[in-house]
Each structure stands twice: as C-alpha cells, then as structure tokens.
Amino acid sequence: MKISPARIWREKGSRYKLEGSKCKKCGRISYPPKPSCPYCSCRETEVVELPKRGKVISWTIEYTVLEGYREYAPIIIGLIELENGVKVVAPIVDVNGNEVYEGMEVEAVLRKIYEDGNEGIIVYGVKFTPCNKH
Amino acid sequence: MKRVYIVGVGLVKIDRHYDKGYMQLIHDAAKKAFNDIKYYNPEAVVVGNMLSSSLYNQDSLAALAIDAIGLRGLGGLKVEAACGSGGHAVAVGFSLVASGLYEQVIVIGVEKMSDYPTSTVTSALAQAADAEYEHIYGISFPALNALAMRLYMHRYEAKREDMALWPVRMHEYGSKNPYAQLRNRITIEDVLTSPIISDPIRLMDSAPIGDGAAVLLLASEDIAKKISDTPIEIAGIGLGSDGIDLSSREDILNPISVRKAAEKAFRMAKIEPNNVDVVEIHDAFTITALLSIEGLGFAKLGESWRYIKDGRFEAGDKPSINLSGGLKARGHPVGATGVYQVAEVSMQLRGDFPGVRVNNAEKGLAMNTGGVATLTSVIIVKR
C-alpha cells in the first residue's frame, strides 16, 4: 500500500469541495491551495471554496496511461477556467473525446480517482462533467 | 568566483542497453572522457539522475558512480531536477569548482529506462508533475504537454502539419550523429500517422525511452590550461522555476522558468541571445521545443513555429539549434540529457562533434528542463 489515510485526509478540502487559496495581500486565488501566494510572494493565504462551473480552455485524450489507471483509459484531461478565472487541470468524464470542444461548459463532480490495489484506499476527488448533457 | 572549464567529455550512444546497468554505462562514458586529457586528478563527483530511486530502488547513486570509475573515497552527490537533473548537476559541479572548494570535479549524467514496460516508465516520469493534483488523477506527463500543445496551436493558428516539421528536422540531424538513439529519417506523413500518445501529441512528437551516460571533466582555470589543449569555459549559468502544477500557472504558454534561467546566464556570460552560435534545447515533445526557443528569446511568444517553417535555426544559422538531433532523435535518457547537451555544445566549439557541425562556433548554449518547464537550467559555454 502506497497511499496512507493521512495523505488523503489532509487534502480533503481541495479534493472534495474544490477549495483553493486566496492571497491576503493581492487577493488572487490559486488552485491547488498553497500556503504562499504564487503571484505576489505573500506568505499569508486563506482557504476559499471555488465556483463549481467553468469552461474548457484546452484538453487532451490520454491513451498511454499510468500504471493503475487502465480501467479509466482513454482519460480526457481538461484545462478548465472556472467562473472566477481560476484554472484547474482535471479529468473530464461522462463525455466522449470527440465531443469535447474549446469553450465547453463543465461543472465539478466528486468521483473516484484512484484505487490503491484491491485492499488499499480508494481515493476520491474532483472531476468535471459537461453542464449540458445530451 | 573562479573560472571553470570543461577539459574532457565522454558520451555513450543512447540506446536500449539491455546488457549494461548504471555502473557499466558510467564506466564507458568516463573512460572516453579521460582519453581527452593528459592527466586528471578528480576530487569530487556530481551525478545527474532522475529515476534510480523510483525504478531501481537505488539511492546513494554517487557512491555507485564513484565505484564505476574506480575512485572510491571521493566525495559525491546526486542532483535531481526530474528531466532537468543533468543541467542542474552541471550547475552544482560548476559551483564546487567556482567556489574554490575543489579544483577538479567530474559531472556525470546517467539514466536507465529500457528495462521496464512503457506504463511503468510513464508512471515514473509523471513524478515530475504534482503528485497530489496531477499524478494521482492519472494525468501523465505527455497529457500535460498535450494541453499546452493544443492551446498553442489554437492561440497561434499553427496547423498540425506545421508542428510536424520539428521532429522531421531532428531525425535528419540524428541520422548523422553516431551517439543518437534514433538514426532513421522520417517524413511529415510519418509524424501525422504515428500512434497518438495523448492527443494531439503523437509518438513522433515525443522523445524516445533509452539508456545513456555522459561525463564532463571540470577543472579550474590554472589546471585546465595545463592539462587541456581545448578547454571550454563555462561562462554563464542560470536556473529558474515555475509552479509544480499547471493549474496555478498564469499562462502555460509562457515558459517563465526558461526566461529566468536565460536572463541570469546571459547576464553572467555578458552576451545577448544573438551572439550565440550553437544551441541545444530541451525538446521532449514538439511543443517543448517551441516553448524553449521562445523562452530563450530566439523568437517571440507564438512565433517560433513560423521561424521553423521558414527554415530558421538550421545548421549554419545563428543560432543553429539541436544539431545533435535533440531529445527527439539523439534521445532523452532523462537525468543524463542535460550533460549530453553541454558535452555536445562543447564539442561543437572544439570542432570535434561527430555529427552535423557548425564551423568556427565560439559560443554555445544548453537548455535543459524538468517537468513542464518547471525546473530549468541554461548553461553558456565559450571557447
């Protein structure tokens, strides 16, 4: 087993609720959350929940997948800009690769992201799904 | 700060060396480097490597490297900056000599990748990205680069065929470099019909998996001029970084780590980008080549693909870029690549690079990066 409960637990806010961090000085928000602001170097940030909707800026269909991800292949990955301008790289699900387009509106959902073997921990996290399903 | 020179280089042809482990690869490269000079008395060893821990359960790699060249007792350390480990190892080796701590330091880049299936190697390489927010979601390293490639093509109106010109050119140079892993020529059609790795990145946009070792012998000025007829000075070094994850980057098409590293290296060497004759850049994928060229200031953001289409950066142009065949064709034994690049550029200046050569080159530059231009080194050498 490589993934411990503590490792998953401490990321719960960002993984389950799509939390980011807001700089106490410049006010800019980043995802994933960081203890220092990546934009102005201020070392004081606070946790904020991010909007759940956004649009696709870029995407890829990943065919050569990592070990342990065969069941998800091919994986669609999106670079998504949320309604407040914050960007998130995450898988896009419930859609075929040829149906994804630039500007497609998507919303965050909680999904399984990894199983650590048959007896290990199941990891959940944010993926995105199209807002307007067929 | 003392001046630091490269007085010997040794390379192994990059390949699937099933018959050789770390020790033999390092040994073979080091032996060639020692043949370059009359005598050499090394005092420390710096090893650039990415995957020894994740693929081979091997830490303390410097001790293994020191034994490979029969120098037990010397001090040593491994430097890791993912695929940029090699260039960063050169920076550390340089610092040990420049500081005056040592006079003669060996820098080694070594990697073994061919023993495992592609999915295992792909997983190990993905450790260059953010473990908690990319790797654990199953996002591969090619996938992250594919996000950049699609955005680039869209924003700058580059067609897929335009993006195939780079790998075709790299294979042409690779075919003439005896150290290159891929020595076959390819066509645009070959690129456009090769298997998709992570759309729009195809196999022929990607550096191959291979094994290799490269060695540089460094020396302080006094010693270098005594023992070498063709010492090459390390005139400038700069390092730079970007976010570990792609999400929080302001613009994934603006390679700020390359820009920062280049600014520092150019300032230290007291030269401008238009003074450089030969360059080796980090083209792990076609998109990486474009962003590297733009980050170094050889083209404005969004314009490098047009330059390539117009035939710029070919042999004889200033600068000539990736006459080795680049990561695409020379190969990319990840943690060793940066050392190969510095060795190749040094050989161009010495006039003994065995592939396509630029005559009378005086200034060279090697740019190596780990992650999606996450940790970058720029090293400028001169005759």
Short mmCIF file of C-alpha atoms in Angstrom, two decimals:
data_model
loop_
_atom_site.label_atom_id
_atom_site.label_comp_id
_atom_site.label_asym_id
_atom_site.label_seq_id
_atom_site.Cartn_x
_atom_site.Cartn_y
_atom_site.Cartn_z
CA MET A 1 0.00 0.00 0.00
CA LYS A 2 1.44 3.33 -1.03
CA ILE A 3 -1.36 5.69 -0.07
CA SER A 4 -1.98 6.33 3.62
CA PRO A 5 -5.26 7.63 5.11
CA ALA A 6 -3.50 10.75 6.40
CA ARG A 7 -2.26 11.64 2.92
CA ILE A 8 -5.80 11.61 1.57
CA TRP A 9 -7.39 13.26 4.63
CA ARG A 10 -5.20 16.35 4.63
CA GLU A 11 -6.18 17.18 1.04
CA LYS A 12 -9.93 16.72 1.67
CA GLY A 13 -10.92 20.34 1.26
CA SER A 14 -9.46 20.77 -2.19
CA ARG A 15 -10.29 17.24 -3.35
CA TYR A 16 -13.90 17.06 -2.11
CA LYS A 17 -15.01 20.70 -2.16
CA LEU A 18 -12.69 22.26 -4.74
CA GLU A 19 -11.05 24.63 -2.28
CA GLY A 20 -8.29 26.98 -3.35
CA SER A 21 -6.27 29.59 -1.53
CA LYS A 22 -6.72 33.35 -1.57
CA CYS A 23 -3.82 35.70 -1.00
CA LYS A 24 -4.38 38.03 1.96
CA LYS A 25 -2.39 40.75 0.22
CA CYS A 26 -3.15 40.76 -3.52
CA GLY A 27 -6.42 38.83 -3.28
CA ARG A 28 -5.62 36.46 -6.10
CA ILE A 29 -6.88 32.92 -5.83
CA SER A 30 -4.97 29.80 -6.83
CA TYR A 31 -5.73 26.14 -7.19
CA PRO A 32 -4.45 23.84 -5.79
CA PRO A 33 -4.31 25.75 -2.48
CA LYS A 34 -0.87 26.95 -1.44
CA PRO A 35 0.41 28.41 1.83
CA SER A 36 2.18 31.20 -0.09
CA CYS A 37 0.81 33.26 -2.96
CA PRO A 38 2.35 32.09 -6.27
CA TYR A 39 1.78 35.51 -7.83
CA CYS A 40 2.93 38.13 -5.29
CA SER A 41 5.13 36.07 -2.90
CA CYS A 42 2.98 36.98 0.13
CA ARG A 43 3.22 34.18 2.70
CA GLU A 44 -0.30 34.63 4.10
CA THR A 45 -3.22 32.94 2.34
CA GLU A 46 -6.67 31.72 3.39
CA VAL A 47 -8.75 28.82 2.15
CA VAL A 48 -11.72 29.66 -0.11
CA GLU A 49 -14.22 27.46 -1.90
CA LEU A 50 -14.12 27.85 -5.69
CA PRO A 51 -17.06 28.10 -8.11
CA LYS A 52 -18.04 24.70 -9.45
CA ARG A 53 -18.66 25.74 -13.06
CA GLY A 54 -16.24 26.72 -15.76
CA LYS A 55 -15.28 26.25 -19.38
CA VAL A 56 -12.70 24.17 -21.20
CA ILE A 57 -9.67 26.11 -22.46
CA SER A 58 -7.66 23.11 -23.64
CA TRP A 59 -7.98 19.34 -23.43
CA THR A 60 -6.27 16.09 -24.29
CA ILE A 61 -7.29 12.49 -24.70
CA GLU A 62 -4.69 10.43 -22.85
CA TYR A 63 -4.25 6.97 -24.37
CA THR A 64 -0.94 5.95 -22.79
CA VAL A 65 -1.99 5.90 -19.15
CA LEU A 66 -0.11 5.47 -15.89
CA GLU A 67 0.01 2.17 -14.02
CA GLY A 68 -3.25 1.61 -12.15
CA TYR A 69 -5.37 3.76 -14.50
CA ARG A 70 -6.05 1.25 -17.29
CA GLU A 71 -9.75 0.99 -16.34
CA TYR A 72 -10.21 4.73 -16.95
CA ALA A 73 -8.46 4.79 -20.35
CA PRO A 74 -8.64 6.76 -22.52
CA ILE A 75 -8.71 9.61 -19.99
CA ILE A 76 -9.89 13.04 -21.08
CA ILE A 77 -8.00 15.78 -19.25
CA GLY A 78 -9.07 19.40 -19.34
CA LEU A 79 -7.52 22.74 -18.56
CA ILE A 80 -10.62 24.41 -17.17
CA GLU A 81 -11.18 28.06 -16.36
CA LEU A 82 -13.69 28.46 -13.53
CA GLU A 83 -16.22 31.29 -13.46
CA ASN A 84 -13.87 33.41 -11.32
CA GLY A 85 -10.93 32.92 -13.68
CA VAL A 86 -9.08 30.33 -11.57
CA LYS A 87 -7.74 27.44 -13.63
CA VAL A 88 -7.93 23.75 -12.80
CA VAL A 89 -6.36 20.79 -14.60
CA ALA A 90 -8.60 17.75 -14.03
CA PRO A 91 -10.21 14.80 -15.82
CA ILE A 92 -13.46 15.37 -17.76
CA VAL A 93 -15.94 12.48 -17.54
CA ASP A 94 -19.33 11.37 -18.93
CA VAL A 95 -18.32 12.51 -22.42
CA ASN A 96 -16.52 11.08 -25.47
CA GLY A 97 -13.24 12.58 -26.59
CA ASN A 98 -14.66 13.76 -29.92
CA GLU A 99 -17.44 15.67 -28.13
CA VAL A 100 -15.13 17.99 -26.16
CA TYR A 101 -14.59 21.46 -27.57
CA GLU A 102 -12.95 24.71 -26.61
CA GLY A 103 -15.38 26.76 -24.54
CA MET A 104 -17.45 23.74 -23.47
CA GLU A 105 -19.20 24.44 -20.17
CA VAL A 106 -18.41 21.96 -17.42
CA GLU A 107 -19.16 21.52 -13.73
CA ALA A 108 -17.30 19.84 -10.90
CA VAL A 109 -18.41 16.44 -9.61
CA LEU A 110 -16.97 14.12 -6.96
CA ARG A 111 -15.65 10.88 -8.46
CA LYS A 112 -13.31 8.04 -7.70
CA ILE A 113 -9.83 8.94 -8.92
CA TYR A 114 -7.65 6.01 -7.83
CA GLU A 115 -7.79 2.62 -6.12
CA ASP A 116 -4.65 1.59 -4.28
CA GLY A 117 -4.83 -2.10 -5.21
CA ASN A 118 -7.62 -4.47 -4.15
CA GLU A 119 -7.33 -3.85 -0.41
CA GLY A 120 -5.95 -0.33 -0.32
CA ILE A 121 -7.57 3.05 -0.05
CA ILE A 122 -9.99 4.38 -2.66
CA VAL A 123 -9.21 8.00 -3.44
CA TYR A 124 -11.94 10.45 -4.42
CA GLY A 125 -11.56 13.84 -5.97
CA VAL A 126 -12.92 16.47 -8.31
CA LYS A 127 -13.56 15.70 -11.96
CA PHE A 128 -15.62 17.73 -14.41
CA THR A 129 -18.68 16.79 -16.42
CA PRO A 130 -20.47 18.68 -19.23
CA CYS A 131 -23.22 21.05 -17.99
CA ASN A 132 -25.48 20.34 -20.96
CA LYS A 133 -25.71 16.60 -21.38
CA HIS A 134 -27.32 15.11 -24.47
CA MET B 1 34.32 33.31 -8.24
CA LYS B 2 36.88 31.20 -10.11
CA ARG B 3 36.62 30.44 -13.80
CA VAL B 4 35.57 26.88 -14.60
CA TYR B 5 36.47 24.87 -17.70
CA ILE B 6 35.37 21.65 -19.36
CA VAL B 7 38.54 19.69 -20.11
CA GLY B 8 37.07 16.35 -21.12
CA VAL B 9 33.82 14.89 -22.40
CA GLY B 10 32.67 11.31 -22.84
CA LEU B 11 29.38 10.02 -24.22
CA VAL B 12 27.74 6.64 -24.65
CA LYS B 13 25.43 6.17 -27.65
CA ILE B 14 21.91 6.37 -26.31
CA ASP B 15 20.15 3.06 -26.84
CA ARG B 16 18.29 0.23 -25.20
CA HIS B 17 21.40 -1.09 -23.44
CA TYR B 18 19.96 -4.34 -22.09
CA ASP B 19 23.48 -5.59 -21.40
CA LYS B 20 24.54 -2.61 -19.30
CA GLY B 21 23.49 -1.26 -15.90
CA TYR B 22 24.31 2.10 -14.33
CA MET B 23 27.83 1.06 -13.47
CA GLN B 24 28.87 -0.06 -16.95
CA LEU B 25 27.26 2.93 -18.69
CA ILE B 26 29.06 5.37 -16.39
CA HIS B 27 32.31 3.46 -16.80
CA ASP B 28 32.10 3.56 -20.61
CA ALA B 29 31.37 7.30 -20.75
CA ALA B 30 34.04 8.18 -18.17
CA LYS B 31 36.73 6.19 -19.97
CA LYS B 32 36.15 8.23 -23.12
CA ALA B 33 36.30 11.47 -21.14
CA PHE B 34 39.62 10.53 -19.55
CA ASN B 35 41.01 9.88 -23.04
CA ASP B 36 40.51 13.59 -23.77
CA ILE B 37 43.29 14.79 -21.48
CA LYS B 38 46.85 14.12 -20.42
CA TYR B 39 46.20 13.69 -16.73
CA TYR B 40 43.33 14.40 -14.42
CA ASN B 41 43.03 14.08 -10.67
CA PRO B 42 39.33 14.30 -9.71
CA GLU B 43 38.31 15.29 -6.21
CA ALA B 44 34.51 15.01 -6.27
CA VAL B 45 31.68 13.56 -8.37
CA VAL B 46 28.26 15.05 -9.10
CA VAL B 47 25.64 12.76 -10.65
CA GLY B 48 22.56 13.96 -12.51
CA ASN B 49 19.82 11.32 -12.48
CA MET B 50 16.04 11.17 -12.13
CA LEU B 51 14.79 7.58 -11.93
CA SER B 52 17.29 5.49 -9.95
CA SER B 53 15.14 5.73 -6.83
CA SER B 54 11.72 5.17 -8.43
CA LEU B 55 12.69 2.45 -10.94
CA TYR B 56 15.69 0.70 -9.34
CA ASN B 57 15.35 1.29 -5.58
CA GLN B 58 18.80 2.84 -5.80
CA ASP B 59 19.66 5.90 -3.76
CA SER B 60 23.27 6.82 -2.88
CA LEU B 61 23.82 6.77 -6.64
CA ALA B 62 27.01 8.84 -6.41
CA ALA B 63 28.75 6.02 -4.49
CA LEU B 64 27.87 3.60 -7.29
CA ALA B 65 29.12 6.09 -9.87
CA ILE B 66 32.38 6.62 -7.98
CA ASP B 67 32.97 2.87 -7.87
CA ALA B 68 32.20 2.65 -11.60
CA ILE B 69 35.25 4.77 -12.32
CA GLY B 70 37.46 3.31 -9.59
CA LEU B 71 37.63 6.41 -7.43
CA ARG B 72 36.45 5.05 -4.07
CA GLY B 73 36.97 7.62 -1.34
CA LEU B 74 35.93 10.70 -3.31
CA GLY B 75 33.02 12.86 -2.21
CA GLY B 76 29.88 12.85 -4.27
CA LEU B 77 26.18 13.56 -4.51
CA LYS B 78 23.21 13.08 -6.82
CA VAL B 79 21.30 16.06 -8.18
CA GLU B 80 17.63 15.60 -9.05
CA ALA B 81 15.50 18.02 -11.05
CA ALA B 82 13.41 15.44 -12.97
CA CYS B 83 14.30 15.53 -16.69
CA GLY B 84 16.43 18.58 -15.93
CA SER B 85 18.70 16.72 -13.50
CA GLY B 86 21.68 16.75 -15.88
CA GLY B 87 21.86 20.51 -16.38
CA HIS B 88 21.39 21.08 -12.67
CA ALA B 89 24.20 18.61 -11.95
CA VAL B 90 26.47 20.68 -14.20
CA ALA B 91 25.45 23.76 -12.20
CA VAL B 92 26.40 22.05 -8.92
CA GLY B 93 29.69 20.74 -10.36
CA PHE B 94 30.46 24.23 -11.64
CA SER B 95 29.76 25.69 -8.19
CA LEU B 96 32.11 23.27 -6.44
CA VAL B 97 34.95 24.46 -8.68
CA ALA B 98 33.94 28.13 -8.93
CA SER B 99 33.78 28.39 -5.15
CA GLY B 100 37.34 27.10 -4.83
CA LEU B 101 36.24 24.12 -2.73
CA TYR B 102 37.63 21.73 -5.35
CA GLU B 103 39.83 22.12 -8.43
CA GLN B 104 38.72 19.07 -10.44
CA VAL B 105 35.17 17.75 -10.38
CA ILE B 106 33.51 15.08 -12.53
CA VAL B 107 29.90 15.63 -13.61
CA ILE B 108 28.02 12.53 -14.70
CA GLY B 109 24.56 12.23 -16.21
CA VAL B 110 23.14 8.71 -16.25
CA GLU B 111 19.76 7.06 -16.78
CA LYS B 112 18.37 3.56 -17.31
CA MET B 113 14.85 3.43 -18.71
CA SER B 114 14.62 0.48 -21.10
CA ASP B 115 14.24 -2.35 -18.58
CA TYR B 116 10.58 -1.65 -17.88
CA PRO B 117 7.33 -1.51 -19.89
CA THR B 118 6.16 1.89 -21.12
CA SER B 119 3.39 2.22 -18.50
CA THR B 120 5.94 1.77 -15.68
CA VAL B 121 8.30 4.34 -17.18
CA THR B 122 5.39 6.71 -17.91
CA SER B 123 4.34 6.46 -14.25
CA ALA B 124 7.88 7.16 -13.04
CA LEU B 125 8.20 10.15 -15.38
CA ALA B 126 4.87 11.52 -14.13
CA GLN B 127 6.59 12.05 -10.78
CA ALA B 128 7.99 15.20 -12.38
CA ALA B 129 4.47 16.65 -12.09
CA ASP B 130 2.40 17.45 -8.98
CA ALA B 131 1.90 14.17 -7.11
CA GLU B 132 -1.28 15.24 -5.28
CA TYR B 133 -3.06 17.16 -8.03
CA GLU B 134 -1.86 15.63 -11.29
CA HIS B 135 -0.27 12.20 -10.86
CA ILE B 136 -2.96 10.85 -8.52
CA TYR B 137 -5.65 11.84 -11.03
CA GLY B 138 -3.92 9.68 -13.63
CA ILE B 139 -2.60 12.65 -15.57
CA SER B 140 0.53 11.66 -17.47
CA PHE B 141 3.43 13.88 -18.41
CA PRO B 142 2.57 13.75 -22.14
CA ALA B 143 -1.00 14.75 -21.22
CA LEU B 144 0.19 17.94 -19.51
CA ASN B 145 2.28 18.82 -22.57
CA ALA B 146 -0.67 17.98 -24.82
CA LEU B 147 -2.76 20.63 -23.01
CA ALA B 148 -0.07 23.16 -23.90
CA MET B 149 0.25 21.92 -27.49
CA ARG B 150 -3.47 22.17 -28.26
CA LEU B 151 -3.65 25.63 -26.70
CA TYR B 152 -0.57 26.74 -28.67
CA MET B 153 -1.98 25.55 -31.99
CA HIS B 154 -5.30 27.23 -31.25
CA ARG B 155 -3.92 30.55 -29.99
CA TYR B 156 -1.20 30.98 -32.61
CA GLU B 157 -3.02 29.32 -35.52
CA ALA B 158 -0.36 26.70 -36.12
CA LYS B 159 -1.55 23.68 -38.07
CA ARG B 160 -0.80 20.12 -37.08
CA GLU B 161 1.45 19.78 -40.17
CA ASP B 162 3.43 22.85 -39.09
CA MET B 163 4.09 21.11 -35.78
CA ALA B 164 5.49 18.06 -37.61
CA LEU B 165 8.42 19.97 -39.11
CA TRP B 166 10.46 19.91 -35.92
CA PRO B 167 10.62 16.11 -35.41
CA VAL B 168 11.41 15.63 -39.12
CA ARG B 169 14.34 18.03 -38.78
CA MET B 170 15.53 16.36 -35.57
CA HIS B 171 15.61 12.93 -37.19
CA GLU B 172 17.63 14.34 -40.08
CA TYR B 173 20.30 15.58 -37.64
CA GLY B 174 20.01 12.41 -35.55
CA SER B 175 20.75 10.31 -38.63
CA LYS B 176 24.20 11.94 -38.75
CA ASN B 177 25.02 11.76 -35.03
CA PRO B 178 26.68 8.45 -34.05
CA TYR B 179 25.58 8.98 -30.42
CA ALA B 180 21.91 9.37 -31.35
CA GLN B 181 19.36 6.74 -30.39
CA LEU B 182 17.12 7.27 -33.45
CA ARG B 183 19.10 7.45 -36.66
CA ASN B 184 16.27 6.98 -39.16
CA ARG B 185 14.90 9.81 -41.26
CA ILE B 186 11.17 10.44 -41.07
CA THR B 187 8.59 12.40 -43.08
CA ILE B 188 5.75 14.72 -42.10
CA GLU B 189 3.42 11.87 -43.03
CA ASP B 190 5.22 9.56 -40.56
CA VAL B 191 4.63 12.10 -37.77
CA LEU B 192 0.97 12.63 -38.63
CA THR B 193 0.20 8.91 -38.78
CA SER B 194 2.19 7.77 -35.75
CA PRO B 195 0.21 6.45 -32.75
CA ILE B 196 -1.49 9.01 -30.52
CA ILE B 197 0.04 9.14 -27.03
CA SER B 198 -2.08 11.96 -25.62
CA ASP B 199 -3.98 13.83 -28.31
CA PRO B 200 -2.65 15.94 -30.08
CA ILE B 201 0.77 14.55 -29.07
CA ARG B 202 1.78 11.58 -31.19
CA LEU B 203 4.62 9.13 -30.77
CA MET B 204 6.72 11.04 -33.31
CA ASP B 205 6.31 14.27 -31.31
CA SER B 206 7.90 12.54 -28.33
CA ALA B 207 11.43 11.75 -27.21
CA PRO B 208 12.16 8.00 -27.09
CA ILE B 209 12.85 5.92 -23.98
CA GLY B 210 16.51 4.99 -23.75
CA ASP B 211 19.61 4.47 -21.62
CA GLY B 212 22.67 6.64 -21.61
CA ALA B 213 25.57 8.18 -19.72
CA ALA B 214 27.51 11.37 -20.33
CA VAL B 215 30.56 12.66 -18.47
CA LEU B 216 32.16 16.09 -18.20
CA LEU B 217 35.51 16.66 -16.55
CA LEU B 218 35.62 20.13 -14.97
CA ALA B 219 38.72 21.98 -13.84
CA SER B 220 39.72 25.37 -12.51
CA GLU B 221 41.49 27.79 -14.89
CA ASP B 222 45.07 27.08 -13.77
CA ILE B 223 44.72 23.35 -14.11
CA ALA B 224 42.57 23.44 -17.26
CA LYS B 225 45.16 25.37 -19.24
CA LYS B 226 47.90 22.97 -18.16
CA ILE B 227 46.13 19.71 -18.96
CA SER B 228 43.93 20.55 -21.95
CA ASP B 229 44.67 21.99 -25.40
CA THR B 230 40.99 22.76 -25.96
CA PRO B 231 39.47 23.91 -22.67
CA ILE B 232 35.89 25.18 -22.97
CA GLU B 233 34.84 27.77 -20.41
CA ILE B 234 31.51 27.63 -18.63
CA ALA B 235 30.82 31.34 -19.00
CA GLY B 236 27.26 31.60 -17.72
CA ILE B 237 24.79 29.57 -15.70
CA GLY B 238 21.21 30.38 -14.74
CA LEU B 239 18.45 28.39 -13.07
CA GLY B 240 14.72 29.09 -12.97
CA SER B 241 11.44 27.57 -11.80
CA ASP B 242 7.70 27.59 -12.43
CA GLY B 243 4.79 26.10 -10.43
CA ILE B 244 4.92 22.36 -9.68
CA ASP B 245 1.34 22.15 -11.02
CA LEU B 246 -0.02 23.51 -14.30
CA SER B 247 -3.31 24.74 -12.78
CA SER B 248 -1.87 27.72 -10.92
CA ARG B 249 0.28 28.96 -13.81
CA GLU B 250 -0.86 32.29 -15.17
CA ASP B 251 -0.23 31.18 -18.76
CA ILE B 252 1.01 27.69 -19.57
CA LEU B 253 2.44 29.01 -22.86
CA ASN B 254 4.75 31.48 -21.13
CA PRO B 255 7.83 29.49 -20.00
CA ILE B 256 8.95 31.76 -17.18
CA SER B 257 11.48 29.28 -15.81
CA VAL B 258 13.33 29.33 -19.15
CA ARG B 259 13.18 33.10 -19.28
CA LYS B 260 14.56 33.47 -15.73
CA ALA B 261 17.35 30.96 -16.28
CA ALA B 262 18.30 32.53 -19.62
CA GLU B 263 18.36 36.08 -18.25
CA LYS B 264 20.75 35.07 -15.49
CA ALA B 265 23.01 33.01 -17.79
CA PHE B 266 23.21 35.71 -20.48
CA ARG B 267 23.96 38.40 -17.88
CA MET B 268 26.71 36.30 -16.31
CA ALA B 269 28.27 35.48 -19.69
CA LYS B 270 27.86 39.13 -20.76
CA ILE B 271 26.33 38.18 -24.10
CA GLU B 272 22.96 38.55 -25.86
CA PRO B 273 20.88 35.79 -27.46
CA ASN B 274 22.01 36.94 -30.94
CA ASN B 275 25.67 36.27 -30.02
CA VAL B 276 25.16 32.51 -29.65
CA ASP B 277 26.35 30.17 -32.41
CA VAL B 278 25.16 26.71 -31.34
CA VAL B 279 22.34 25.74 -29.03
CA GLU B 280 20.90 22.54 -27.63
CA ILE B 281 17.35 22.89 -26.33
CA HIS B 282 15.04 20.57 -24.44
CA ASP B 283 12.53 19.17 -26.96
CA ALA B 284 10.99 16.29 -25.02
CA PHE B 285 7.90 16.99 -27.14
CA THR B 286 7.42 19.20 -30.20
CA ILE B 287 5.62 21.77 -28.05
CA THR B 288 8.58 21.81 -25.62
CA ALA B 289 10.89 22.78 -28.49
CA LEU B 290 8.71 25.77 -29.39
CA LEU B 291 8.34 26.99 -25.80
CA SER B 292 12.09 26.54 -25.19
CA ILE B 293 13.03 28.60 -28.26
CA GLU B 294 10.61 31.34 -27.20
CA GLY B 295 11.70 31.27 -23.55
CA LEU B 296 15.34 31.67 -24.57
CA GLY B 297 14.47 34.77 -26.60
CA PHE B 298 15.31 33.35 -30.04
CA ALA B 299 11.70 34.04 -31.07
CA LYS B 300 8.81 35.98 -29.57
CA LEU B 301 5.98 34.11 -27.86
CA GLY B 302 3.91 32.33 -30.50
CA GLU B 303 6.37 32.86 -33.34
CA SER B 304 8.88 30.01 -33.14
CA TRP B 305 6.73 27.68 -35.27
CA ARG B 306 6.81 30.24 -38.10
CA TYR B 307 10.59 30.56 -37.78
CA ILE B 308 10.94 26.80 -38.06
CA LYS B 309 8.64 26.77 -41.09
CA ASP B 310 10.86 29.46 -42.65
CA GLY B 311 13.92 27.23 -42.14
CA ARG B 312 15.43 29.17 -39.27
CA PHE B 313 17.78 27.57 -36.70
CA GLU B 314 19.13 25.03 -39.21
CA ALA B 315 22.86 24.22 -39.32
CA GLY B 316 24.77 27.41 -40.17
CA ASP B 317 22.02 29.75 -38.98
CA LYS B 318 22.70 31.84 -35.88
CA PRO B 319 21.91 30.15 -33.65
CA SER B 320 21.95 26.61 -35.03
CA ILE B 321 19.67 24.59 -32.78
CA ASN B 322 19.84 20.89 -31.86
CA LEU B 323 22.36 19.63 -34.40
CA SER B 324 22.58 16.52 -32.20
CA GLY B 325 19.03 15.59 -33.20
CA GLY B 326 17.73 16.89 -29.88
CA LEU B 327 15.82 14.88 -27.33
CA LYS B 328 13.59 13.73 -30.17
CA ALA B 329 16.29 11.82 -32.06
CA ARG B 330 19.55 11.91 -30.10
CA GLY B 331 17.41 10.60 -27.27
CA HIS B 332 16.37 11.58 -23.78
CA PRO B 333 17.78 9.39 -21.00
CA VAL B 334 16.08 11.86 -18.73
CA GLY B 335 18.55 12.71 -15.93
CA ALA B 336 21.52 12.40 -18.30
CA THR B 337 20.21 14.64 -21.08
CA GLY B 338 21.48 17.96 -19.72
CA VAL B 339 25.03 16.58 -19.52
CA TYR B 340 24.80 15.28 -23.10
CA GLN B 341 23.75 18.76 -24.24
CA VAL B 342 26.67 20.54 -22.58
CA ALA B 343 29.07 17.90 -23.97
CA GLU B 344 27.66 18.28 -27.49
CA VAL B 345 27.84 22.06 -27.47
CA SER B 346 31.40 21.87 -26.09
CA MET B 347 32.38 19.50 -28.91
CA GLN B 348 30.87 21.92 -31.43
CA LEU B 349 33.16 24.65 -30.07
CA ARG B 350 36.16 22.33 -30.05
CA GLY B 351 35.33 21.30 -33.62
CA ASP B 352 35.14 17.57 -32.92
CA PHE B 353 31.41 16.89 -32.68
CA PRO B 354 30.97 13.78 -34.83
CA GLY B 355 27.60 14.76 -36.37
CA VAL B 356 26.44 17.89 -38.21
CA ARG B 357 28.86 20.63 -37.20
CA VAL B 358 29.00 24.43 -37.27
CA ASN B 359 32.37 25.81 -38.31
CA ASN B 360 34.20 28.24 -36.02
CA ALA B 361 31.49 28.27 -33.37
CA GLU B 362 32.64 30.32 -30.40
CA LYS B 363 29.67 30.50 -28.09
CA GLY B 364 27.23 27.75 -27.23
CA LEU B 365 24.19 27.33 -25.02
CA ALA B 366 22.49 24.30 -23.48
CA MET B 367 18.99 24.49 -22.04
CA ASN B 368 17.59 21.60 -20.03
CA THR B 369 14.36 21.40 -18.08
CA GLY B 370 12.48 19.10 -15.73
CA GLY B 371 8.69 18.90 -15.63
CA VAL B 372 6.69 21.11 -17.99
CA ALA B 373 9.47 23.73 -17.97
CA THR B 374 9.22 23.50 -14.18
CA LEU B 375 12.92 23.47 -13.24
CA THR B 376 15.20 24.86 -15.94
CA SER B 377 18.92 25.35 -16.35
CA VAL B 378 20.67 27.41 -19.03
CA ILE B 379 24.40 26.94 -19.46
CA ILE B 380 26.54 29.09 -21.75
CA VAL B 381 29.96 27.89 -22.85
CA LYS B 382 32.64 29.62 -24.88
CA ARG B 383 35.95 28.85 -26.50
#
